XYZ file of C-alpha atoms in Angstrom:
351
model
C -19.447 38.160 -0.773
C -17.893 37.786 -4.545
C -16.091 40.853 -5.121
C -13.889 39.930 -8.278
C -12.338 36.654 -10.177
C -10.564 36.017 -13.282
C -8.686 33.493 -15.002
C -6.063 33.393 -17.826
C -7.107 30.826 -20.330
C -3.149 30.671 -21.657
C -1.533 29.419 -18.333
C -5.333 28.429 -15.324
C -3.534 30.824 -13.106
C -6.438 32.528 -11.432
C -7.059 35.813 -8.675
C -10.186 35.689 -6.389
C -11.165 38.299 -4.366
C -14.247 37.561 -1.711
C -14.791 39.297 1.864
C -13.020 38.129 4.748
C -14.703 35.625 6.963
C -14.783 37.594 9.985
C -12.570 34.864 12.489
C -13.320 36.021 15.969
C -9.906 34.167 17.227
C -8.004 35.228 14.422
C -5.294 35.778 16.909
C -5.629 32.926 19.188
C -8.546 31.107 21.132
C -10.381 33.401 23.460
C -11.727 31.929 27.089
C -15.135 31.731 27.662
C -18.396 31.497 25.350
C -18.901 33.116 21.719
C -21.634 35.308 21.314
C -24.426 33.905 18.832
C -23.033 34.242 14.952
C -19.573 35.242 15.988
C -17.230 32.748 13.800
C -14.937 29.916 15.710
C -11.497 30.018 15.011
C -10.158 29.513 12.541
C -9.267 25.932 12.990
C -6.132 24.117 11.870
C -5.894 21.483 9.639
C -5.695 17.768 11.838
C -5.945 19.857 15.233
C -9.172 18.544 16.502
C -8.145 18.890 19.661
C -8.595 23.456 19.144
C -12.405 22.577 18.265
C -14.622 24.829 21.012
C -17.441 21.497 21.090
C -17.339 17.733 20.752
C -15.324 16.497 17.103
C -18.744 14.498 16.276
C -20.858 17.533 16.241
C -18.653 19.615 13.916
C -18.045 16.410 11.718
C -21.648 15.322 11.577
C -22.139 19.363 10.099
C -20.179 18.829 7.362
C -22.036 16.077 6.313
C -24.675 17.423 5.811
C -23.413 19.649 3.596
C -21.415 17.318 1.577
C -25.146 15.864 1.154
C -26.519 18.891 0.217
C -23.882 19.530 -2.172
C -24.390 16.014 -4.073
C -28.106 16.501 -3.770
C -28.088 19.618 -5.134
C -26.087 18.447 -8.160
C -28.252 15.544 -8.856
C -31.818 17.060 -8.156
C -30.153 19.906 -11.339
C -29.893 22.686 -8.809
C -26.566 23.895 -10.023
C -27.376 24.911 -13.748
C -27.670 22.187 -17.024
C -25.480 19.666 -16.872
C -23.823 20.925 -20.465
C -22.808 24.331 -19.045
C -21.461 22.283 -15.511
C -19.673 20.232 -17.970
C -18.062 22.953 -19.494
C -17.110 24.606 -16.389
C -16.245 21.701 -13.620
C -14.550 18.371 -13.383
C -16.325 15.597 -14.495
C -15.052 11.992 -12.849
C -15.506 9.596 -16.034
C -17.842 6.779 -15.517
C -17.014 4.412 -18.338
C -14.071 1.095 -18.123
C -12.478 2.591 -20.998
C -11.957 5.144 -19.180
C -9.920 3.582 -16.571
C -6.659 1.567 -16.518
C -8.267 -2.334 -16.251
C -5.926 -5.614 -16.690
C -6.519 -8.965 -15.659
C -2.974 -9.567 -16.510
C -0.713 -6.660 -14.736
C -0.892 -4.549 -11.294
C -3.079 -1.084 -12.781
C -1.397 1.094 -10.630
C 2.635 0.934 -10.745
C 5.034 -1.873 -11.536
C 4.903 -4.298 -8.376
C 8.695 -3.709 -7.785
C 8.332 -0.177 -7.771
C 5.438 0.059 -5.136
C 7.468 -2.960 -2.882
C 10.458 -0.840 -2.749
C 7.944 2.559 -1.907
C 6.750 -0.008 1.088
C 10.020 -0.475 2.378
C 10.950 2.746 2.700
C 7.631 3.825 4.394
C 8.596 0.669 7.089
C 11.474 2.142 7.375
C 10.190 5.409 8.358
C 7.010 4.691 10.792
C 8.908 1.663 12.604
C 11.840 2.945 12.530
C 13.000 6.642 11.810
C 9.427 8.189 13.200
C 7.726 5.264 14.944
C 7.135 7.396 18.277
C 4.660 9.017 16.198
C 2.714 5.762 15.109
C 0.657 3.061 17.407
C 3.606 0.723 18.766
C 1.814 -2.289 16.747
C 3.720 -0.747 13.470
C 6.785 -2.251 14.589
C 5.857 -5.650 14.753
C 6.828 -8.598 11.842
C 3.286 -9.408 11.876
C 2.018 -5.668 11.125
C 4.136 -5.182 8.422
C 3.692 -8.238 6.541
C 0.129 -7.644 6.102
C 0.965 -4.199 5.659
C 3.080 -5.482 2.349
C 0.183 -7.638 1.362
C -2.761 -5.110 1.445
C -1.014 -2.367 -0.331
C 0.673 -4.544 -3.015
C -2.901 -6.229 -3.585
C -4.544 -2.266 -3.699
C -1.602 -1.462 -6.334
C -2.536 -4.670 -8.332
C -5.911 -3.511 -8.411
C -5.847 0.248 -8.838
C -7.555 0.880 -11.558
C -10.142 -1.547 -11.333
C -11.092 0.302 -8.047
C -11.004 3.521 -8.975
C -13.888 2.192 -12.100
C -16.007 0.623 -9.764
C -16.102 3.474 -7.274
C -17.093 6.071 -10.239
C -19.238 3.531 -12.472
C -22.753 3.444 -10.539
C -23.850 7.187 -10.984
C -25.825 6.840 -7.852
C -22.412 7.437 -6.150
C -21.368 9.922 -7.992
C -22.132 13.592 -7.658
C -20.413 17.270 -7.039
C -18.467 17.332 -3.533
C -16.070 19.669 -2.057
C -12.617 17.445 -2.326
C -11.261 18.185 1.491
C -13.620 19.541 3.410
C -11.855 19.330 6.860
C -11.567 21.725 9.684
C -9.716 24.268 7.671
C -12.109 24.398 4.909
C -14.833 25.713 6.890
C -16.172 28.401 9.346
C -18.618 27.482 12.491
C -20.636 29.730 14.071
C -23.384 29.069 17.070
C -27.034 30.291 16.084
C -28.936 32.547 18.059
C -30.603 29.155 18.576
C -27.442 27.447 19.566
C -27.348 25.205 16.899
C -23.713 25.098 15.446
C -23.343 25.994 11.693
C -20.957 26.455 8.780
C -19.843 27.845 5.345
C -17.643 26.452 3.674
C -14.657 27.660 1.216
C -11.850 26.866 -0.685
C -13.113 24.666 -3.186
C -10.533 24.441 -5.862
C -10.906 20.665 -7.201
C -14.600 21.011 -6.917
C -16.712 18.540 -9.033
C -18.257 15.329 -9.414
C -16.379 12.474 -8.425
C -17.054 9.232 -5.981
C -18.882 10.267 -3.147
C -17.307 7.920 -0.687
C -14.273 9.138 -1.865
C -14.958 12.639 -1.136
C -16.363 11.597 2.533
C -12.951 9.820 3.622
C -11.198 12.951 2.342
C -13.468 15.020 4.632
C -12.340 12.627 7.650
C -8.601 11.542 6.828
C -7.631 14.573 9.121
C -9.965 13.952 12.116
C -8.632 12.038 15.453
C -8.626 7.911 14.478
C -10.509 6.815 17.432
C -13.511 9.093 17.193
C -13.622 7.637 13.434
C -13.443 4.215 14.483
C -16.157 5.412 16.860
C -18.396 7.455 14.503
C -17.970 5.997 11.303
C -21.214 3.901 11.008
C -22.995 6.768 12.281
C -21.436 9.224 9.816
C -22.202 7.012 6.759
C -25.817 5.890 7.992
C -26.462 10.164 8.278
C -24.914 10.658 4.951
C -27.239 8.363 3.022
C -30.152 9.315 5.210
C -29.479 13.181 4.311
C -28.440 12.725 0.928
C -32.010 10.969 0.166
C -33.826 13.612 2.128
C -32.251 16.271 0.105
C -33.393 14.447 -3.416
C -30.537 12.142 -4.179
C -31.014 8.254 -4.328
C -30.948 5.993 -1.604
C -27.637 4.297 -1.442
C -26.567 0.939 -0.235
C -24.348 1.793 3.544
C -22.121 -1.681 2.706
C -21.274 -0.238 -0.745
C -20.187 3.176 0.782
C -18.645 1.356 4.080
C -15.998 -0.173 1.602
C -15.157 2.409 -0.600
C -14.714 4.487 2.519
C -12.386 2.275 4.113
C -10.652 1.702 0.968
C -10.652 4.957 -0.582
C -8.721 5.219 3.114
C -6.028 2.475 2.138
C -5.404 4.697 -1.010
C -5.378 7.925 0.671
C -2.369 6.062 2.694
C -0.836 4.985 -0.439
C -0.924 8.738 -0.949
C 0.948 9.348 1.974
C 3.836 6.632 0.947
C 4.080 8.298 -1.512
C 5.238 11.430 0.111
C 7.743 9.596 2.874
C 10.399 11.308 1.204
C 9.187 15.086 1.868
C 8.568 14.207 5.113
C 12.431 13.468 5.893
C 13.389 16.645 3.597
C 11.106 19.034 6.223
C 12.279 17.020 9.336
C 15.349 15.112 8.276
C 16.247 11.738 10.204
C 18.457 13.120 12.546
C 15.773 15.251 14.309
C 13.205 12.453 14.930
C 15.854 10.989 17.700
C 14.588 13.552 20.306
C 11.429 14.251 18.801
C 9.039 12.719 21.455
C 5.519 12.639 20.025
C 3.083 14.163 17.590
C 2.915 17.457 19.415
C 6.609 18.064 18.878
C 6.633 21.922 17.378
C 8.829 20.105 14.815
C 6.246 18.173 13.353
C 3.480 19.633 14.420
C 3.243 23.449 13.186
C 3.374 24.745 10.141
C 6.824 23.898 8.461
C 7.794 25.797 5.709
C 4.275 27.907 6.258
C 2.474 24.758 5.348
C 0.575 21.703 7.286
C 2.081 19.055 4.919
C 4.187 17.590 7.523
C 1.540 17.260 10.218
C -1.024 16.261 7.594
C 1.084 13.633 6.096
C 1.558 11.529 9.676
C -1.751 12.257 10.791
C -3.301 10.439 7.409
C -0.524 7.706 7.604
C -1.600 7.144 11.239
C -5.353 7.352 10.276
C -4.730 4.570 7.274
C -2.314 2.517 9.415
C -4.730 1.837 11.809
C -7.249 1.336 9.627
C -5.715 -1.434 8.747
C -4.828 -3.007 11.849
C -7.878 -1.663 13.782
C -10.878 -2.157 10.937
C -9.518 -4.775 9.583
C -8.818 -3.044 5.967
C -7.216 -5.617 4.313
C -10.443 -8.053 5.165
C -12.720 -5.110 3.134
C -9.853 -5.125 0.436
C -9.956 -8.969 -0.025
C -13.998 -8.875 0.231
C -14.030 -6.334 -2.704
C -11.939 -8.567 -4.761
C -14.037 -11.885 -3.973
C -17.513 -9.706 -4.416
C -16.625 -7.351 -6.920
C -14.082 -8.287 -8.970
C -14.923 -11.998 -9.092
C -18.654 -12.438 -8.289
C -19.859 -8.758 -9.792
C -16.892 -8.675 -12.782
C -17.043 -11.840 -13.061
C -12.779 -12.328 -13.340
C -10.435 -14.908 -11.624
C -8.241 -12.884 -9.231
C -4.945 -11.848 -10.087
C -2.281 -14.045 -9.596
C -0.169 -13.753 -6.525
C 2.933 -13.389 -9.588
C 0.649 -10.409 -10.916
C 0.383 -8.738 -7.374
C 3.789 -9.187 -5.827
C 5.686 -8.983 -9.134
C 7.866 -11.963 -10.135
């Protein structure tokens, strides 16, 4: 329930006042059963392992209602598309829009982005690797490691147009909807079922996108496991609801590598890491479930979130191949469907 919300037009700071999802753990799990309607949890943010039923079933909930939530938008559900315009965030859909060169890396400078690489090397094989799949560590690993994300840099911006210029894929979506975004509850019928909140960020954007961002958090090998099944029940759902049927190769690779940006993301943020667990700590720090990394540092899940979607990217890589969906894009998409040469291996590892 909506009791009160305002906004200051000077400075988008903003108060919002709804009622209190009634958490029936609020202060810790309970044994036993639920009764029907009470609300699970609340759940943590890439702590699968507090869920009350199997990971699928809860992930398989939510979408569906990241379907709904696109369908909705494009069957007009959610008010004229001026007024949503005026209101929401609107993911542009044109090239002019986005940062496109045939002649220069479109994200940063290719000597900038090697030197972010070697410091995230540093930090998974080295510093924190007994928090990382022992394959990290390996010379083979990390050159392809090097390769893929240099060749993502060199073609940032190109990516980001082609994953927002077929409106098909487009559509509102909730921008994180993991475990900590929503509430669960068991129907009198035993059927699990959700709400959802928190959705600052909300509008329309890649869809794909928004489904990786929905999974980054979840436990690796019951994505590897579910994936196909997740995507094939997303388009299936999303076309039931009154969106168009979409192609499951097209969303396959801008899932997997919306994933190898999403771990770009996380390079990014190597730094903060050693700030809320500086080096000297990781010596006796044993695995992932060290209290250190693990809870909330500084009141926040950044730590834990950050090695959770670096693990979750890093084995995409080695473990769905990545870098073979990356190199596909650029042979199908940017040369067969854009019809450009690729970039030069000068262009993509810098000179």
């Amino acid at each position: 329930k909506y009791y009160y919300g305002d906004i200051s037009n000077e400075t988008s700071n903003y108060i919002l006042i709804t009622e209190r999802v009634p958490f029936a753990e609020i202060n810790g799990p309970r044994k036993g059963t639920l009764a029907p309607l009470e609300i699970e949890g609340p759940y943590q943010k890439c702590k699968d392992w507090m869920l009350r039923g199997p990971a699928k079933d809860y992930y398989m909930l939510l979408i569906r209602k990241h379907a709904q939530l696109a369908a909705a938008h494009k069957k007009g559900r959610m008010g004229s598309q001026a007024a949503l315009e005026q209101s929401l965030r609107f993911a542009p859909t044109g090239v002019e829009s986005y940062a496109v060169n045939p002649d220069a890396p479109t994200g940063e400078k290719a000597e900038t982005c090697s030197l972010r690489l070697e410091e995230a090397i540093k930090f998974f094989a080295g510093t924190a690797k007994v928090v990382f799949p022992s394959y990290v560590t390996s010379d083979a690993f990390q050159r392809k490691f090097r390769a893929t994300f240099l060749k993502l840099n060199a073609y940032s911006g190109e990516i980001q147009y082609w994953k927002h210029k077929n409106p098909d894929y487009v559509a509102f979506g909730h921008q994180n909807l993991n475990m900590d975004n929503a509430y669960f509850w068991q129907g009198v019928d035993g059927a699990l079922d959700c709400g959802i909140f928190d959705f600052g960020g909300f509008g329309s954007s890649s869809l794909p996108h928004r489904l990786w961002w929905g999974l980054n958090c979840a436990e690796f090998d019951q994505i590897k496991e579910n994936l196909s099944e997740y995507i094939d029940s997303f388009i299936s759902l999303y076309a039931e609801f009154g969106g168009p049927r979409l192609d499951k190769s097209v969303m396959r690779t801008a899932i997997i590598i919306t994933a190898l940006e999403n771990t770009m993301f996380m390079v990014r943020a190597v730094p903060d890491c050693l700030e809320q667990c500086p080096e000297e700590e990781w010596s006796t720090i044993r695995d992932r479930h060290d209290p250190r990394v693990s809870s909330d540092v500084g009141g926040k899940s950044t730590l834990r979130t950050t090695l959770q979607v670096m693990t979750n990217g890093l084995r995409m890589l080695e473990e769905l191949q990545a870098d073979q969906v990356l190199d596909a894009w650029v042979r199908d998409v940017y040369g067969a469907e854009f019809g450009k040469p690729p970039k030069g291996n000068a262009v993509v590892m810098g000179a």
